[in-house]
Amino acid sequence: MATSSTPGKIILFGEHAVVYGRPALAVPVTQVQATVTVSSTDSVTGSRNGMDFREKDWQARIRIEAPDICLSTELSRLAPDHPLAAVTRSVFFTLGIDSPPPLTIHITSTIPVASGLGSGAAVSVALIRALSSTVHRPLSDEQVNTLAYEIEKLHHGTPSGIDNTVVTYAKPVYFVKDQPIETFRVGAPFTIVIADTGVSTLTKESVGDVRELWEADKTGWEKVFDEIGKIARLARKMIENGEWMALGPLMDENHALLQQLTVSSPELDRLVEVAHRSGTLGAKLSGGGRGGNMIALVQKEDAPAVAEALMSAGAKRTIITQIE
Ligand code: PMV
């Protein structure tokens, strides 16, 4: 049996522009987690429920139980592009295992789905690790990250790879597409309140819409991406120097640029405004946008009051997290 847990994530700076080669900063959020347990469903006689293990289709011998999404089925019944099926098949393919043993995969997650907290990437990474450990062939972080990126393509279409990277390494990441992975140091811990609009969104759609804008006016939007990239680079320096209070205005600027990119929403803007009225140092949407989560930088002692104000303003849940 093998169990693996992975954190959620937030993007602090640089979403969307990161798809166009600019840097972005993302950090793990350990208050929410995806957990995958894989156990062998073996039997000395080679049969379970009358099923013969010599049966050719090994996928009929792998059960997937994911109660959070009401899924209880055999791998063979999932469509080839179903992310859980794709992960499982690609792990065994990568390991060169033609006929894996009978297994039960149990998946739970407290990471809200389709809300910018990296739930898809977290489940993929935990599943890759638990499966490969079960067959005593644990994959390296680099291999895990590469496989999870392939699965992200099913979720997102043209992902930058930031989600799978921060979740795999579970460290603050300064991410530039197609560049070696850089983690960064947090000079002094700081506090973020995450608030969920309750509006679930498809990153694929907002990324697609930004692409349409860009196709129509590449020169204009490249300038916006440059601005966002500049903010992300500056923010990294501030974080490393422990000057976290200076991040507030940078978050506000980044949010304004994301509004220009049309990826904010009335719900997100309202929570950002309420955060400002209740004492945040800066706030922005986080992730694909159009719904999902916003993040607000606060003094540690103000976090509960800001979280409460956000809940009163309609947030569906809040998480207070310490970035360190
Ligand atoms: O919605 P999320 O958390 O998966 O964030 C996606 C971040 C984008 O920059 C919008 C897309 C990407 O692939 O980087």
Coordinates of C-alpha atoms and ligand atoms in Angstrom, one line a residue:
M1 CA 0.0 0.0 0.0
A2 CA 1.2 3.5 -0.7
T3 CA -0.2 6.9 0.2
S4 CA 0.7 10.3 -1.1
S5 CA -0.6 13.8 -0.1
T6 CA 0.0 17.0 -2.0
P7 CA -0.9 20.6 -1.2
G8 CA -3.0 23.0 -3.1
K9 CA -1.4 26.2 -4.5
I10 CA -2.0 29.9 -5.2
I11 CA -0.4 32.1 -7.8
L12 CA 0.8 35.2 -6.1
F13 CA 1.8 37.1 -9.3
G14 CA 1.9 36.6 -13.0
E15 CA -1.0 34.3 -14.0
H16 CA -1.9 34.4 -17.7
A17 CA 1.3 36.4 -18.7
V18 CA 3.1 33.2 -17.7
V19 CA 1.6 31.4 -20.6
Y20 CA 3.4 34.0 -22.8
G21 CA 6.8 33.4 -21.3
R22 CA 6.8 35.9 -18.4
P23 CA 7.7 34.9 -14.9
A24 CA 5.1 34.0 -12.3
L25 CA 5.3 33.3 -8.5
A26 CA 3.3 30.5 -7.0
V27 CA 3.3 29.0 -3.5
P28 CA 1.9 25.8 -1.9
V29 CA -1.1 26.0 0.3
T30 CA -0.9 23.2 2.8
Q31 CA -4.3 23.8 4.5
V32 CA -5.9 22.0 1.6
Q33 CA -4.6 18.6 0.3
A34 CA -5.3 15.9 -2.1
T35 CA -4.6 12.4 -0.8
V36 CA -4.3 9.2 -2.8
T37 CA -3.9 5.7 -1.3
V38 CA -3.2 2.8 -3.6
S39 CA -3.6 -0.8 -2.2
S40 CA -3.2 -4.1 -3.9
T41 CA -6.4 -6.0 -4.3
D42 CA -4.5 -9.3 -4.4
S43 CA -5.6 -12.7 -3.5
V44 CA -3.7 -16.0 -3.4
T45 CA -6.3 -17.7 -5.5
G46 CA -6.0 -15.0 -8.2
S47 CA -9.7 -14.2 -8.2
R48 CA -11.9 -11.6 -6.7
N49 CA -15.6 -11.5 -7.1
G50 CA -15.2 -14.3 -9.6
M51 CA -12.9 -12.2 -11.8
D52 CA -9.9 -14.0 -13.2
F53 CA -6.7 -12.1 -12.8
R54 CA -5.3 -13.6 -15.9
E55 CA -7.9 -11.6 -17.8
K56 CA -6.2 -9.7 -20.5
D57 CA -7.6 -6.3 -19.7
W58 CA -5.7 -5.2 -16.6
Q59 CA -7.7 -2.0 -16.5
A60 CA -10.7 -4.0 -15.4
R61 CA -8.8 -5.0 -12.3
I62 CA -8.0 -1.5 -11.2
R63 CA -10.8 0.1 -9.1
I64 CA -11.0 3.9 -8.6
E65 CA -12.9 5.2 -5.6
A66 CA -13.2 9.0 -5.5
P67 CA -16.1 9.7 -3.2
D68 CA -15.7 13.5 -3.5
I69 CA -16.7 13.4 -7.1
C70 CA -19.1 10.4 -6.7
L71 CA -16.8 8.2 -8.8
S72 CA -16.6 4.5 -8.1
T73 CA -15.6 2.4 -11.1
E74 CA -13.1 0.3 -12.9
L75 CA -10.3 2.0 -14.9
S76 CA -11.5 0.2 -18.0
R77 CA -14.8 2.1 -17.8
L78 CA -13.2 5.6 -17.9
A79 CA -12.8 7.4 -21.2
P80 CA -9.1 7.5 -22.4
D81 CA -9.0 11.3 -21.8
H82 CA -10.4 11.2 -18.3
P83 CA -7.6 12.7 -16.2
L84 CA -7.6 9.9 -13.6
A85 CA -7.4 7.2 -16.4
A86 CA -4.8 9.1 -18.3
V87 CA -2.6 9.5 -15.2
T88 CA -2.9 5.8 -14.3
R89 CA -2.2 4.6 -17.8
S90 CA 0.7 6.9 -18.3
V91 CA 2.4 5.9 -15.0
F92 CA 2.4 2.2 -16.0
F93 CA 3.4 3.1 -19.6
T94 CA 6.4 5.2 -18.3
L95 CA 7.4 2.4 -16.0
G96 CA 7.2 -0.2 -18.8
I97 CA 4.7 -2.3 -16.8
D98 CA 2.3 -4.0 -19.3
S99 CA 0.1 -5.8 -16.8
P100 CA -0.1 -4.1 -13.4
P101 CA -1.4 -6.0 -10.4
P102 CA -5.0 -5.6 -9.3
L103 CA -5.2 -2.4 -7.4
T104 CA -7.7 -0.1 -5.6
I105 CA -7.1 3.6 -5.8
H106 CA -8.7 5.8 -3.2
I107 CA -8.7 9.5 -3.9
T108 CA -9.9 12.3 -1.5
S109 CA -9.3 16.0 -1.7
T110 CA -10.1 19.1 0.3
I111 CA -9.0 21.4 -2.5
P112 CA -12.0 23.0 -4.1
V113 CA -12.3 22.0 -7.8
A114 CA -12.1 24.5 -10.6
S115 CA -11.3 27.4 -8.4
G116 CA -7.6 28.2 -9.1
L117 CA -6.2 26.2 -6.2
G118 CA -4.5 23.6 -8.3
S119 CA -6.8 20.7 -7.5
G120 CA -6.3 18.9 -10.8
A121 CA -2.5 19.1 -10.5
A122 CA -2.5 18.0 -6.9
V123 CA -4.6 14.9 -7.6
S124 CA -2.4 14.0 -10.5
V125 CA 0.9 14.4 -8.6
A126 CA -0.4 12.4 -5.6
L127 CA -1.7 9.7 -7.9
I128 CA 1.5 9.4 -9.8
R129 CA 3.5 9.1 -6.6
A130 CA 1.2 6.6 -4.9
L131 CA 1.0 4.4 -8.0
S132 CA 4.7 4.3 -8.7
S133 CA 5.5 3.6 -5.0
T134 CA 3.0 0.8 -4.9
V135 CA 4.9 -1.1 -7.6
H136 CA 8.2 -0.2 -5.9
R137 CA 9.3 2.1 -8.7
P138 CA 9.0 5.6 -7.3
L139 CA 9.6 8.3 -9.9
S140 CA 11.8 11.3 -9.4
D141 CA 10.3 14.7 -8.9
E142 CA 11.3 15.6 -12.4
Q143 CA 9.5 12.6 -13.9
V144 CA 6.5 13.2 -11.7
N145 CA 6.4 16.8 -12.9
T146 CA 6.7 15.9 -16.5
L147 CA 3.9 13.4 -16.3
A148 CA 1.6 15.7 -14.4
Y149 CA 2.2 18.4 -17.0
E150 CA 1.0 16.0 -19.7
I151 CA -2.2 15.6 -17.7
E152 CA -2.6 19.3 -17.2
K153 CA -2.9 19.6 -20.9
L154 CA -6.1 17.6 -20.7
H155 CA -7.4 20.1 -18.0
H156 CA -6.2 23.3 -19.5
G157 CA -5.3 23.0 -23.2
T158 CA -2.1 25.1 -23.3
P159 CA -1.0 25.2 -19.6
S160 CA 2.2 27.0 -18.7
G161 CA 3.1 24.1 -16.3
I162 CA 3.1 26.3 -13.2
D163 CA 0.4 24.3 -11.3
N164 CA 2.1 20.9 -11.6
T165 CA 5.5 22.4 -10.8
V166 CA 4.5 24.1 -7.5
V167 CA 2.5 21.1 -6.4
T168 CA 5.3 18.6 -7.3
Y169 CA 8.1 20.6 -5.5
A170 CA 5.8 21.9 -2.7
K171 CA 7.9 25.0 -2.4
P172 CA 7.6 28.7 -3.5
V173 CA 8.4 28.6 -7.2
Y174 CA 9.6 31.4 -9.6
F175 CA 8.3 29.9 -12.8
V176 CA 9.2 30.7 -16.4
K177 CA 7.8 28.4 -19.0
D178 CA 10.4 26.0 -20.5
Q179 CA 13.1 27.2 -18.1
P180 CA 14.8 25.2 -15.4
I181 CA 12.8 25.2 -12.2
E182 CA 13.7 27.9 -9.7
T183 CA 12.5 27.8 -6.1
F184 CA 12.9 31.0 -4.0
R185 CA 13.4 31.9 -0.4
V186 CA 10.9 33.7 1.7
G187 CA 12.9 36.3 3.7
A188 CA 10.1 36.9 6.3
P189 CA 6.8 35.0 6.6
F190 CA 3.7 36.8 5.5
T191 CA 0.0 36.1 5.7
I192 CA -2.6 35.8 2.9
V193 CA -6.3 35.4 3.2
I194 CA -7.7 33.3 0.3
A195 CA -11.4 33.8 -0.4
D196 CA -13.5 31.7 -2.7
T197 CA -16.2 33.4 -4.9
G198 CA -17.9 30.0 -5.2
V199 CA -18.0 30.5 -8.9
S200 CA -16.3 27.5 -10.5
T201 CA -14.5 28.3 -13.7
L202 CA -12.6 26.6 -16.5
T203 CA -9.1 27.9 -16.8
K204 CA -9.1 26.6 -20.4
E205 CA -11.8 29.2 -21.2
S206 CA -10.2 32.2 -19.7
V207 CA -6.8 31.2 -21.2
G208 CA -8.6 30.8 -24.6
D209 CA -10.2 34.2 -24.3
V210 CA -6.9 35.8 -23.5
R211 CA -5.4 34.1 -26.5
E212 CA -8.1 35.6 -28.8
L213 CA -7.4 39.1 -27.4
W214 CA -3.7 38.5 -28.0
E215 CA -4.2 37.2 -31.6
A216 CA -6.2 40.4 -32.4
D217 CA -3.5 42.8 -31.0
K218 CA -0.2 41.1 -30.2
T219 CA 1.8 44.3 -29.7
G220 CA -0.7 45.8 -27.3
W221 CA -1.1 42.7 -25.1
E222 CA 2.6 41.9 -25.1
K223 CA 3.0 45.3 -23.3
V224 CA 0.5 44.2 -20.7
F225 CA 2.3 40.9 -20.3
D226 CA 5.6 42.8 -19.9
E227 CA 4.1 44.9 -17.1
I228 CA 2.9 41.8 -15.3
G229 CA 6.3 40.1 -15.7
K230 CA 8.0 43.2 -14.2
I231 CA 5.7 43.0 -11.2
A232 CA 6.5 39.3 -10.7
R233 CA 10.3 39.9 -10.9
L234 CA 10.0 42.8 -8.4
A235 CA 7.8 40.8 -6.1
R236 CA 10.3 38.0 -5.9
K237 CA 13.0 40.4 -4.8
M238 CA 10.7 41.9 -2.1
I239 CA 9.8 38.5 -0.8
E240 CA 13.4 37.4 -0.7
N241 CA 14.4 40.6 1.1
G242 CA 11.6 40.1 3.7
E243 CA 9.9 43.3 2.4
W244 CA 6.5 41.7 2.2
M245 CA 4.5 44.8 3.0
A246 CA 5.6 46.3 -0.3
L247 CA 3.8 43.5 -2.1
G248 CA 0.4 45.1 -1.4
P249 CA 0.6 47.8 -4.1
L250 CA 2.1 45.2 -6.5
M251 CA -1.0 42.9 -6.0
D252 CA -3.3 45.8 -6.7
E253 CA -1.4 46.7 -9.9
N254 CA -1.4 43.0 -11.0
H255 CA -5.2 42.8 -10.4
A256 CA -5.8 45.9 -12.5
L257 CA -3.8 44.4 -15.4
L258 CA -5.8 41.2 -15.1
Q259 CA -9.0 43.2 -15.2
Q260 CA -7.7 44.7 -18.5
L261 CA -7.2 41.1 -19.7
T262 CA -10.9 40.6 -19.0
V263 CA -10.3 37.7 -16.6
S264 CA -11.7 39.2 -13.5
S265 CA -15.4 39.1 -12.7
P266 CA -18.0 41.1 -10.7
E267 CA -17.7 38.6 -7.8
L268 CA -13.9 38.8 -7.7
D269 CA -13.9 42.6 -8.0
R270 CA -16.4 42.8 -5.1
L271 CA -14.2 40.6 -2.8
V272 CA -11.1 42.6 -3.8
E273 CA -13.0 45.8 -2.9
V274 CA -14.3 44.5 0.4
A275 CA -10.8 43.3 1.3
H276 CA -9.5 46.9 0.7
R277 CA -12.3 48.3 2.9
S278 CA -11.4 45.9 5.7
G279 CA -7.7 46.6 6.0
T280 CA -5.9 44.5 3.4
L281 CA -2.5 45.7 2.1
G282 CA -3.3 44.6 -1.4
A283 CA -5.5 42.1 -3.2
K284 CA -5.9 40.3 -6.5
L285 CA -7.6 37.4 -8.2
S286 CA -5.4 34.2 -8.3
G287 CA -5.3 31.6 -11.0
G288 CA -7.4 31.6 -14.2
G289 CA -9.9 34.1 -12.9
R290 CA -13.6 34.7 -13.9
G291 CA -14.4 33.2 -10.6
G292 CA -12.5 30.9 -8.3
N293 CA -10.4 32.6 -5.6
M294 CA -9.0 35.9 -4.7
I295 CA -6.0 36.5 -2.4
A296 CA -5.5 39.4 0.1
L297 CA -2.2 40.3 1.8
V298 CA -2.8 41.2 5.5
Q299 CA -1.0 41.8 8.7
K300 CA -1.2 38.5 10.6
E301 CA -3.4 39.9 13.4
D302 CA -5.9 41.3 10.9
A303 CA -6.4 38.0 9.0
P304 CA -9.5 36.8 11.0
A305 CA -11.3 40.2 10.6
V306 CA -10.6 40.4 6.9
A307 CA -11.7 36.7 6.4
E308 CA -14.9 37.5 8.3
A309 CA -15.6 40.6 6.2
L310 CA -15.1 38.6 3.0
M311 CA -17.5 35.9 4.2
S312 CA -20.1 38.5 5.0
A313 CA -19.6 39.9 1.5
G314 CA -20.5 36.5 0.0
A315 CA -17.3 34.5 -0.1
K316 CA -18.1 30.8 0.1
R317 CA -15.0 30.0 2.2
T318 CA -11.8 31.5 3.3
I319 CA -8.4 30.1 4.1
I320 CA -5.8 32.0 6.1
T321 CA -2.3 30.8 5.1
Q322 CA 1.2 31.8 6.1
I323 CA 3.7 32.0 3.3
E324 CA 7.1 30.9 4.6
Ligands
PMV1 O1 -6.6 28.4 -12.7 P1 -5.3 27.8 -12.3 O2 -5.0 27.9 -10.9 O3 -5.1 26.5 -12.9 O4 -4.2 28.8 -12.9 C1 -3.9 28.9 -14.2 C2 -2.8 29.9 -14.4 C3 -2.8 30.5 -15.8 O5 -1.7 31.3 -15.9 C4 -4.1 31.3 -16.1 C5 -2.7 29.4 -16.9 C6 -1.4 28.6 -16.9 O6 -1.4 27.6 -17.4 O7 -0.4 29.1 -16.4

